[in-house]
Coordinates of C-alpha atoms and ligand atoms in Angstrom, one line a residue:
M199 CA -51.3 141.8 51.9
Y200 CA -50.3 145.0 50.1
I201 CA -49.0 144.9 46.5
L202 CA -47.7 148.1 44.9
G203 CA -47.7 148.4 41.1
L204 CA -45.5 150.9 39.2
T205 CA -45.4 152.6 35.9
T206 CA -42.4 154.8 35.3
L207 CA -41.1 156.6 32.3
G208 CA -44.2 158.0 30.3
D209 CA -47.5 158.4 32.2
A210 CA -45.8 157.4 35.5
A211 CA -48.2 156.1 38.1
A212 CA -48.6 154.0 41.2
S213 CA -51.4 151.6 42.3
L214 CA -51.8 149.9 45.6
I215 CA -54.0 146.8 46.1
H216 CA -54.8 145.1 49.4
D217 CA -56.1 141.5 49.5
G218 CA -57.2 142.0 45.8
K219 CA -59.0 145.3 46.3
I220 CA -57.8 148.6 44.9
V221 CA -56.8 150.9 47.7
A222 CA -55.3 153.8 45.7
A223 CA -54.2 154.6 42.2
A224 CA -53.0 157.8 40.8
E225 CA -50.8 159.3 38.0
E226 CA -47.6 161.1 39.0
E227 CA -48.6 164.1 36.8
R228 CA -51.4 165.1 39.2
F229 CA -48.8 165.7 42.0
S230 CA -45.9 167.0 39.9
R231 CA -48.2 169.1 37.7
V232 CA -46.2 168.1 34.7
K233 CA -48.4 166.5 32.0
H234 CA -47.6 162.8 31.2
H235 CA -44.9 162.9 33.8
S236 CA -42.0 160.6 32.9
G237 CA -39.8 159.3 35.7
F238 CA -40.0 157.4 39.0
P239 CA -43.4 158.1 40.6
F240 CA -42.2 159.1 44.1
R241 CA -45.2 161.3 44.8
A242 CA -47.8 158.8 43.6
I243 CA -46.2 156.1 45.7
Q244 CA -46.2 158.3 48.7
Y245 CA -49.9 159.1 48.1
C246 CA -50.7 155.4 47.9
L247 CA -48.9 154.6 51.1
D248 CA -50.6 157.6 52.9
E249 CA -54.0 156.6 51.7
A250 CA -53.5 153.1 53.2
G251 CA -51.9 154.5 56.3
I252 CA -48.9 152.3 55.8
G253 CA -45.1 152.5 55.1
I254 CA -43.1 150.7 52.5
A255 CA -42.2 148.1 55.1
D256 CA -45.8 146.9 55.0
V257 CA -45.6 146.3 51.2
A258 CA -45.0 142.6 50.4
H259 CA -44.6 142.8 46.7
V260 CA -43.7 145.6 44.2
A261 CA -44.4 145.0 40.5
L262 CA -43.1 146.9 37.5
Y263 CA -44.8 147.3 34.2
W264 CA -41.7 146.6 32.1
K265 CA -39.0 144.0 31.5
P266 CA -35.9 146.1 30.9
W267 CA -33.9 143.3 29.4
I268 CA -36.0 143.0 26.2
L269 CA -34.2 145.9 24.6
R270 CA -32.4 144.6 21.6
H271 CA -35.3 144.4 19.2
K272 CA -36.5 147.9 20.1
A273 CA -33.0 149.4 19.7
M274 CA -32.5 147.6 16.3
Q275 CA -35.8 149.0 15.1
A276 CA -34.9 152.6 16.1
I277 CA -31.6 152.2 14.2
K278 CA -33.4 150.8 11.1
S279 CA -35.9 153.7 11.1
A280 CA -33.1 156.1 11.6
A281 CA -31.3 154.7 8.6
I282 CA -34.1 156.0 6.4
S283 CA -32.8 159.5 7.1
R284 CA -29.1 160.3 7.6
D285 CA -29.8 163.3 9.8
M286 CA -32.0 161.2 12.0
F287 CA -29.3 158.5 12.2
R288 CA -26.8 161.1 13.5
A289 CA -29.2 162.5 16.0
R290 CA -29.9 159.0 17.3
V291 CA -26.3 157.9 17.6
D292 CA -25.6 161.2 19.5
R293 CA -28.4 160.9 22.1
G294 CA -31.5 158.8 21.2
V295 CA -30.5 155.2 21.7
D296 CA -28.1 156.1 24.4
Q297 CA -30.7 157.9 26.4
V298 CA -33.4 155.3 26.0
S299 CA -31.0 152.5 27.0
K300 CA -30.0 154.4 30.1
S301 CA -33.6 154.9 31.3
Y302 CA -34.5 151.2 30.7
L303 CA -31.3 149.9 32.4
G304 CA -32.1 152.2 35.3
M305 CA -35.0 150.0 36.1
F306 CA -32.7 147.4 37.5
G307 CA -31.9 149.9 40.3
Y308 CA -35.6 150.4 41.3
P309 CA -35.6 148.1 44.3
R310 CA -32.7 150.0 45.8
K311 CA -34.2 153.4 44.8
L312 CA -37.4 152.5 46.6
R313 CA -35.6 151.5 49.8
Q314 CA -33.4 154.5 49.7
H315 CA -36.3 156.9 49.4
F316 CA -39.0 155.2 51.5
G317 CA -37.0 153.2 54.0
P318 CA -36.2 149.6 54.6
S319 CA -38.5 146.9 53.4
D320 CA -38.2 143.2 52.4
F321 CA -40.7 143.4 49.6
R322 CA -40.2 141.1 46.6
F323 CA -39.7 143.0 43.3
H324 CA -41.2 141.7 40.0
Y325 CA -40.8 142.7 36.4
F326 CA -43.7 142.0 34.1
E327 CA -44.0 142.2 30.3
H328 CA -45.7 145.5 29.4
H329 CA -48.5 144.1 27.3
L330 CA -49.3 141.5 29.9
C331 CA -49.8 144.3 32.4
H332 CA -52.2 146.1 30.0
A333 CA -54.0 142.8 29.5
A334 CA -54.2 142.1 33.3
S335 CA -55.4 145.7 33.9
T336 CA -58.5 145.1 31.9
F337 CA -59.3 141.4 32.2
Y338 CA -58.8 141.0 36.0
L339 CA -60.9 144.0 36.7
S340 CA -63.6 143.1 34.2
P341 CA -66.9 141.5 35.1
F342 CA -66.0 138.5 32.9
E343 CA -65.0 135.0 34.1
S344 CA -63.6 134.4 30.7
A345 CA -62.8 136.8 27.8
A346 CA -60.7 137.5 24.8
V347 CA -58.2 140.4 25.4
L348 CA -56.8 142.7 22.8
T349 CA -54.1 145.2 23.9
M350 CA -52.7 147.9 21.5
D351 CA -50.4 150.8 22.1
G352 CA -47.4 152.6 20.6
T353 CA -45.0 149.9 21.9
G354 CA -44.1 147.9 24.9
E355 CA -40.6 146.4 25.2
D356 CA -41.0 145.4 21.5
T357 CA -44.6 144.2 21.4
T358 CA -47.2 146.6 20.1
T359 CA -50.3 144.5 19.9
M360 CA -51.1 141.4 21.9
F361 CA -53.9 138.8 21.8
S362 CA -54.6 137.1 25.1
R363 CA -57.3 134.9 26.6
G364 CA -58.4 135.1 30.2
N365 CA -60.1 132.4 32.2
G366 CA -60.6 132.9 35.9
T367 CA -57.1 133.8 37.2
D368 CA -55.4 132.4 34.2
L369 CA -54.3 134.9 31.6
R370 CA -52.5 133.5 28.5
T371 CA -50.8 135.2 25.6
L372 CA -52.0 133.9 22.3
K373 CA -50.1 136.1 19.9
R374 CA -47.7 139.1 19.8
I375 CA -47.3 141.6 17.0
K376 CA -44.0 143.5 17.2
L377 CA -42.3 146.6 16.0
P378 CA -42.3 148.3 13.6
H379 CA -46.0 147.2 13.1
S380 CA -47.7 149.5 15.6
L381 CA -51.2 150.9 15.6
G382 CA -50.3 153.5 18.2
Q383 CA -47.2 154.7 16.4
F384 CA -49.3 154.9 13.1
Y385 CA -51.8 157.1 14.8
S386 CA -49.1 159.3 16.5
A387 CA -47.3 159.7 13.2
V388 CA -50.5 161.0 11.5
T389 CA -51.0 163.2 14.6
N390 CA -47.7 164.9 13.8
F391 CA -48.5 165.0 10.1
I392 CA -51.5 167.2 11.0
G393 CA -49.2 169.5 13.0
F394 CA -50.1 168.4 16.5
D395 CA -47.8 166.9 19.0
M396 CA -47.7 163.1 19.8
F397 CA -45.7 163.8 23.0
A398 CA -48.4 166.1 24.3
G399 CA -51.0 163.4 23.9
D400 CA -52.5 165.3 20.9
E401 CA -53.9 162.0 19.5
W402 CA -57.3 163.2 21.0
K403 CA -57.2 166.1 18.6
L404 CA -56.8 163.9 15.5
M405 CA -59.8 161.9 16.6
G406 CA -61.9 165.0 17.2
L407 CA -60.9 166.5 13.8
A408 CA -61.8 163.2 12.0
A409 CA -65.5 163.8 12.6
Y410 CA -65.3 166.9 10.3
G411 CA -63.6 165.1 7.4
K412 CA -64.4 162.6 4.7
P413 CA -62.2 159.5 4.4
V414 CA -61.0 160.4 0.9
Y415 CA -57.5 159.1 1.5
K416 CA -58.5 155.9 3.1
D417 CA -57.5 153.7 0.2
F418 CA -54.0 155.2 0.2
F419 CA -53.7 154.5 3.9
A420 CA -55.1 151.0 3.6
Q421 CA -53.0 150.0 0.6
R422 CA -49.7 151.8 1.2
V423 CA -49.4 152.5 4.9
L424 CA -51.5 150.2 7.2
S425 CA -52.9 147.0 5.9
A426 CA -54.3 143.9 7.5
N427 CA -54.5 140.4 6.0
G428 CA -57.4 138.9 7.9
N429 CA -55.1 136.3 9.6
G430 CA -54.6 138.4 12.8
D431 CA -51.7 140.3 11.4
F432 CA -51.2 143.9 10.2
H433 CA -48.4 145.6 8.4
L434 CA -47.2 149.2 8.9
N435 CA -45.0 150.5 6.0
I436 CA -42.4 152.7 7.6
R437 CA -40.9 153.6 4.3
V438 CA -44.1 155.7 3.8
L439 CA -44.9 156.8 7.3
D440 CA -42.3 156.3 10.1
H441 CA -43.0 157.2 13.7
H442 CA -39.3 158.0 14.4
L443 CA -39.1 160.5 11.6
A444 CA -42.6 161.9 12.3
K445 CA -41.4 162.7 15.8
H446 CA -39.2 165.2 14.2
Y447 CA -41.9 166.3 11.7
Q448 CA -40.0 164.6 8.8
F449 CA -42.1 162.8 6.2
P450 CA -41.0 160.7 3.2
D451 CA -41.8 162.0 -0.3
E452 CA -44.3 159.3 -1.1
I453 CA -46.8 160.4 1.6
I454 CA -46.4 164.1 0.7
A455 CA -47.0 163.2 -3.0
E456 CA -50.2 161.6 -2.0
L457 CA -51.6 163.7 0.8
G458 CA -49.9 167.1 0.1
P459 CA -47.5 168.8 2.6
A460 CA -47.7 168.1 6.3
R461 CA -49.5 170.9 8.3
Q462 CA -47.3 173.4 10.1
R463 CA -48.2 173.9 13.7
D464 CA -49.5 177.4 13.3
E465 CA -51.2 176.8 9.9
E466 CA -54.9 177.1 9.7
I467 CA -56.8 173.8 9.7
D468 CA -58.5 173.2 6.4
Q469 CA -60.7 170.5 4.9
R470 CA -57.7 168.5 3.6
H471 CA -56.4 168.1 7.1
M472 CA -59.8 167.0 8.3
D473 CA -60.0 164.5 5.5
I474 CA -56.6 163.1 6.3
A475 CA -57.7 162.7 9.9
A476 CA -60.9 161.0 8.9
S477 CA -59.0 158.6 6.6
A478 CA -56.4 157.6 9.2
Q479 CA -59.2 157.1 11.7
E480 CA -61.1 154.7 9.4
A481 CA -58.0 152.9 8.3
L482 CA -57.2 152.2 12.0
E483 CA -60.8 151.1 12.8
D484 CA -60.8 148.7 9.8
V485 CA -57.6 147.0 10.8
V486 CA -58.7 146.7 14.5
L487 CA -62.0 145.1 13.3
K488 CA -60.1 142.6 11.3
L489 CA -57.9 141.7 14.2
L490 CA -61.0 141.3 16.4
Q491 CA -62.7 139.0 13.8
H492 CA -59.6 136.8 14.0
L493 CA -59.4 136.9 17.8
H494 CA -63.1 136.0 18.0
E495 CA -62.6 133.0 15.6
T496 CA -59.6 131.7 17.4
T497 CA -61.0 132.0 21.0
G498 CA -64.8 131.6 20.5
E499 CA -65.2 134.0 23.4
K500 CA -68.2 136.3 23.5
N501 CA -66.6 138.8 25.9
L502 CA -63.9 141.3 24.9
C503 CA -61.5 143.3 27.1
L504 CA -59.5 146.1 25.7
A505 CA -56.5 148.2 27.0
G506 CA -53.4 150.0 25.7
G507 CA -53.3 153.6 24.6
V508 CA -55.2 152.8 21.3
A509 CA -58.2 151.8 23.4
F510 CA -58.6 155.5 24.3
N511 CA -59.9 155.9 20.8
S512 CA -63.5 156.1 21.8
V513 CA -64.7 156.5 18.2
M514 CA -63.0 153.2 17.3
N515 CA -64.6 151.7 20.5
G516 CA -68.0 152.7 19.3
R517 CA -67.5 151.0 16.0
I518 CA -66.2 147.9 17.7
M519 CA -69.3 147.6 19.8
Q520 CA -71.5 148.0 16.7
E521 CA -69.6 145.8 14.3
S522 CA -67.3 143.4 16.0
P523 CA -68.5 139.8 16.6
F524 CA -68.2 140.1 20.4
E525 CA -71.2 140.7 22.6
N526 CA -69.9 142.2 25.8
Y527 CA -67.1 144.7 26.4
F528 CA -64.9 146.0 29.2
I529 CA -62.5 148.8 28.5
Q530 CA -60.0 149.7 31.2
P531 CA -60.5 153.5 31.9
A532 CA -56.8 153.9 32.6
A533 CA -56.1 152.2 29.2
G534 CA -52.8 153.9 28.8
D535 CA -49.5 153.1 30.6
A536 CA -50.7 154.5 33.9
G537 CA -53.1 151.6 34.1
C538 CA -50.3 149.1 33.7
S539 CA -49.4 149.8 37.4
L540 CA -52.7 148.3 38.3
G541 CA -52.3 145.4 35.9
A542 CA -48.8 144.7 37.3
A543 CA -50.1 144.5 40.9
Y544 CA -52.9 142.1 39.9
L545 CA -50.4 139.9 38.0
V546 CA -48.7 139.3 41.4
H547 CA -52.0 138.7 43.1
H548 CA -53.4 136.2 40.6
K549 CA -50.5 134.8 38.7
K550 CA -47.8 134.7 41.3
L551 CA -49.9 134.2 44.4
G552 CA -52.8 132.3 42.9
Q553 CA -55.4 134.4 44.7
P554 CA -59.0 134.3 43.5
R555 CA -60.6 137.1 41.5
G556 CA -62.0 140.1 43.4
P557 CA -64.3 142.9 42.8
V558 CA -65.1 144.4 39.4
M559 CA -63.8 147.9 38.6
N560 CA -67.0 149.9 38.3
H561 CA -65.7 153.3 39.0
A562 CA -62.3 155.2 38.8
Y563 CA -62.4 157.2 42.0
Y564 CA -59.1 156.0 43.5
G565 CA -57.2 159.2 44.0
P566 CA -56.8 161.7 46.9
S567 CA -59.9 163.3 48.5
F568 CA -60.1 166.3 50.9
S569 CA -62.7 167.0 53.6
S570 CA -65.0 170.0 53.3
E571 CA -63.0 171.5 56.3
Q572 CA -59.7 171.1 54.5
C573 CA -61.2 172.8 51.4
A574 CA -62.5 175.6 53.6
S575 CA -59.1 176.1 55.1
A576 CA -57.5 176.3 51.7
L577 CA -60.1 178.9 50.6
Q578 CA -59.4 181.0 53.8
A579 CA -55.7 180.8 53.2
A580 CA -56.3 182.1 49.6
G581 CA -58.4 185.0 51.0
L582 CA -61.5 184.0 49.0
N583 CA -65.1 184.7 50.1
F584 CA -67.2 181.6 50.1
E585 CA -70.3 180.0 51.6
T586 CA -70.4 176.5 53.2
L587 CA -73.7 174.8 52.4
A588 CA -75.6 171.6 53.3
E589 CA -75.6 169.1 50.5
D590 CA -79.2 169.6 49.4
E591 CA -78.9 173.4 49.3
L592 CA -75.5 173.2 47.5
L593 CA -76.9 171.0 44.8
T594 CA -80.0 173.2 44.3
R595 CA -77.9 176.3 44.0
V596 CA -75.4 174.7 41.7
S597 CA -78.0 173.1 39.4
N598 CA -79.8 176.5 39.1
M599 CA -76.6 178.3 38.3
I600 CA -75.7 175.9 35.6
A601 CA -79.2 176.2 34.1
G602 CA -78.7 179.9 34.2
G603 CA -75.6 179.7 32.0
A604 CA -72.8 179.4 34.7
I605 CA -69.7 177.3 34.2
I606 CA -68.7 175.6 37.4
G607 CA -65.4 174.1 38.6
W608 CA -66.6 171.0 40.5
F609 CA -64.4 169.3 43.0
Q610 CA -65.6 166.6 45.3
G611 CA -64.7 163.1 46.4
R612 CA -61.7 161.1 45.3
M613 CA -59.8 162.1 42.1
E614 CA -60.3 159.9 39.1
F615 CA -57.6 157.5 37.9
G616 CA -57.1 157.7 34.1
P617 CA -57.4 160.7 31.8
R618 CA -61.1 161.3 32.1
A619 CA -62.8 163.6 34.6
L620 CA -65.9 161.7 35.8
G621 CA -67.5 164.2 38.2
G622 CA -64.7 164.3 40.8
R623 CA -62.7 167.0 39.1
S624 CA -64.8 168.4 36.3
F625 CA -66.0 171.6 34.7
L626 CA -69.7 171.5 34.4
A627 CA -72.0 173.5 32.2
D628 CA -75.4 173.5 30.5
P629 CA -75.5 171.0 27.6
R630 CA -78.7 172.7 26.1
R631 CA -76.7 175.8 25.0
G632 CA -75.3 175.4 21.5
D633 CA -72.6 178.0 22.1
M634 CA -71.3 176.3 25.2
R635 CA -68.7 174.1 23.5
Q636 CA -67.0 177.1 21.9
L637 CA -67.3 179.1 25.1
L638 CA -65.7 176.4 27.2
N639 CA -63.0 175.5 24.7
E640 CA -61.9 179.0 23.8
K641 CA -62.7 181.1 26.9
V642 CA -62.2 178.6 29.7
K643 CA -60.0 175.7 28.6
L644 CA -58.0 177.8 26.1
R645 CA -57.9 175.1 23.4
E646 CA -59.0 174.4 19.9
W647 CA -62.7 175.0 18.9
F648 CA -63.1 171.5 17.5
R649 CA -62.5 169.6 20.7
P650 CA -65.7 167.7 21.5
L651 CA -67.3 167.9 24.9
A652 CA -69.1 165.1 26.5
P653 CA -72.2 164.6 28.7
S654 CA -72.5 163.0 32.1
M655 CA -75.9 161.6 32.4
L656 CA -78.1 159.6 34.7
E657 CA -77.5 156.0 33.8
E658 CA -81.3 155.4 34.0
A659 CA -81.7 157.9 31.1
S660 CA -79.5 156.1 28.6
E661 CA -82.5 154.5 26.7
K662 CA -84.1 157.9 26.3
V663 CA -80.9 159.5 25.0
F664 CA -79.5 156.6 22.8
G665 CA -82.5 154.4 22.2
F666 CA -81.0 151.5 24.1
D667 CA -79.6 150.7 27.5
H668 CA -75.9 151.8 27.1
R669 CA -73.8 151.8 30.3
D670 CA -70.4 153.4 30.2
P671 CA -69.1 154.8 33.6
F672 CA -65.8 155.6 32.0
M673 CA -66.6 157.7 28.9
V674 CA -64.6 155.4 26.6
T675 CA -67.2 154.9 23.8
V676 CA -68.6 157.3 21.2
I677 CA -72.2 156.3 20.2
S678 CA -75.0 157.8 18.2
V679 CA -77.5 160.0 20.0
R680 CA -81.2 159.5 19.1
E681 CA -82.2 162.1 16.5
E682 CA -85.0 163.4 18.7
M683 CA -82.5 164.2 21.5
R684 CA -79.8 165.9 19.5
D685 CA -81.3 169.4 19.5
S686 CA -82.0 169.3 23.2
I687 CA -78.3 168.8 24.2
P688 CA -76.4 170.4 21.3
A689 CA -73.3 171.3 23.3
V690 CA -72.4 167.6 23.9
V691 CA -73.5 166.2 20.5
H692 CA -70.6 166.1 17.9
V693 CA -71.0 167.3 14.4
D694 CA -71.8 163.7 13.2
G695 CA -74.7 163.2 15.8
T696 CA -72.6 161.2 18.3
A697 CA -71.6 161.7 21.9
R698 CA -69.2 160.1 24.3
P699 CA -71.3 159.8 27.4
Q700 CA -70.5 159.0 31.0
T701 CA -73.4 157.1 32.5
V702 CA -73.4 158.1 36.2
S703 CA -74.5 155.6 38.8
R704 CA -76.2 156.5 42.0
T705 CA -74.2 154.0 43.9
T706 CA -70.7 154.9 42.8
N707 CA -71.0 158.7 42.8
P708 CA -74.1 159.6 44.7
R709 CA -73.5 163.4 45.0
Y710 CA -72.8 163.7 41.3
W711 CA -75.9 161.6 40.4
K712 CA -78.0 163.8 42.6
L713 CA -76.7 167.0 41.0
I714 CA -77.6 165.7 37.5
K715 CA -81.0 164.7 38.8
K716 CA -81.6 168.2 40.2
F717 CA -80.5 169.7 36.9
E718 CA -83.0 167.5 35.1
E719 CA -85.8 168.9 37.4
V720 CA -84.8 172.4 36.5
A721 CA -83.7 172.1 32.9
G722 CA -85.7 169.1 31.6
V723 CA -82.6 167.1 30.4
P724 CA -80.9 164.3 32.3
A725 CA -77.4 165.3 31.5
L726 CA -74.7 167.9 32.2
L727 CA -71.8 169.0 30.1
N728 CA -68.7 167.6 31.7
T729 CA -65.1 168.3 30.8
S730 CA -61.9 167.9 32.8
F731 CA -61.1 170.5 35.5
N732 CA -57.8 171.8 34.1
I733 CA -56.5 174.6 32.0
Q734 CA -53.4 173.6 30.0
E735 CA -52.2 171.5 33.0
P736 CA -52.9 168.1 34.4
I737 CA -56.4 167.7 36.0
V738 CA -56.5 169.5 39.4
C739 CA -55.7 167.2 42.3
T740 CA -55.8 169.4 45.5
P741 CA -58.0 172.3 46.7
E742 CA -54.9 174.5 46.1
D743 CA -54.7 173.4 42.5
A744 CA -58.4 174.2 42.0
I745 CA -58.1 177.6 43.6
R746 CA -55.0 178.5 41.5
T747 CA -56.9 177.4 38.4
F748 CA -59.9 179.6 39.4
S749 CA -57.9 182.7 39.8
G750 CA -58.2 184.8 36.7
A751 CA -59.9 182.1 34.7
G752 CA -63.1 182.4 32.6
F753 CA -65.4 180.3 34.7
D754 CA -68.1 181.5 37.1
A755 CA -67.9 179.5 40.3
L756 CA -65.9 176.9 42.2
V757 CA -67.4 174.1 44.3
L758 CA -64.9 172.5 46.8
E759 CA -66.9 169.8 48.6
N760 CA -69.6 171.8 50.4
N761 CA -68.0 175.2 49.8
L762 CA -69.3 177.5 47.1
V763 CA -67.1 180.3 45.7
L764 CA -68.7 182.8 43.4
R765 CA -66.5 184.8 41.1
Q766 CA -68.9 187.8 41.5
A767 CA -68.3 187.7 45.3
N768 CA -64.6 187.9 44.8
G769 CA -64.3 190.8 42.4
N770 CA -62.4 189.2 39.5
Ligands
FE2_2272 FE1 -48.5 150.7 26.7

């Protein structure tokens, strides 16, 4: 039985499961080439159907990640926030609330839209609560028979944070925290205060910058902005920091009196900005640790599952693993709203249909793949010179090139689901070179110097690198690198001695594992520098996307499956 899960609006995505196993999952942005694509995921749905070789008539259930009728509270909150500023209030009345309502009400038309576009089908359509979808996306795919679940994001219908408990196929909500008290909106508002853009997903930048600062404003944040009482609640003071105002780069006087003026987008980043980032980061971590203490006390569980956009905060995740009372962790790699499509599909499978638990999600390779022949055709069509090599020779050549300083666009196997490139669509480089981070950020990726880059490493080497056996196939946790190792892989160790590793398994990505192994033989370190294969766009999906990105860019070679393209051999 096929079940299709959908995320629409922000980070639109589709996931297809068959008898409890994931067949396909992908974000709409990869096909539309518009970052964080918002809208109905026509292309992602088509991809899921194609991957399974089915039509919409073969789909028995369709599940949406949202209940559009829970609108009232959210709309009231927007109006309350807007009332803080008269300009904002006018703007909202003119378009804001109206537009938002229209897009949510449009969800009632989705079954018809699906049939109009994809053809007749007698699927059943289900609407699920947003945070329940986040919770399902992490618990049902975790290795745990029972676990406590914490989901945190900007907001769902009106819930921003939810405590749940999973046991077998049972997933129960224990507590909801609602607007305006939102950890995601807090972090996004500070992101804009530092002159980045919450809509572009710039929250990563705030987290990266935090490592360079000192938390000198933490008390202000903890006392006046974001406070937790230890009973599983927290409070966000929107009179001091309001997400709706921050969207328009407007900030109340109290926060400016305390922190100084908000940074303009083109203003130089200075120590004060880094200190604000560090303070907000720690304030967030402290609140989440208090929530987890409470969740642990009330459930007595030793396993914890996390999802929701806030669970992308890998620095916070590292602290959770060190300091929270839980023992074992699973963090959904598509922790943002895209992952809700997967959660919605599993809610049908387990909650509606009562089917037993299936396989654990131990990798994220659920997107499109292309054969070596398809890649070769695309290269020919683009008029590029290339060589087609057997795997062993390819891996030897590529590992030697990386050790010699080359930056490689690496494209093989199925595309990753979730925002992290995990060796399917990655830029690869030598982690031993201290200048490589700056080179990659500024010359290849065309982005800020301070963005950290991460290692992909053999999972067998984690003890050597971190001093204990740490497994993270999804790059969702920042942890400390052993002092003795820091100087040998400087490009992937952050200023504070930490890294955000992907531990690569020989079983889930054998070719990537072998490449790192070959690199270890040449270079003496069991890790490569890995960052996502994209320049100011969504991660590449097709060979054509990769070729377009290669043209005129600052990296040295492109690998499309077994085909190797050298920039030197193509005269640009
Ligand atoms: Fe969400």
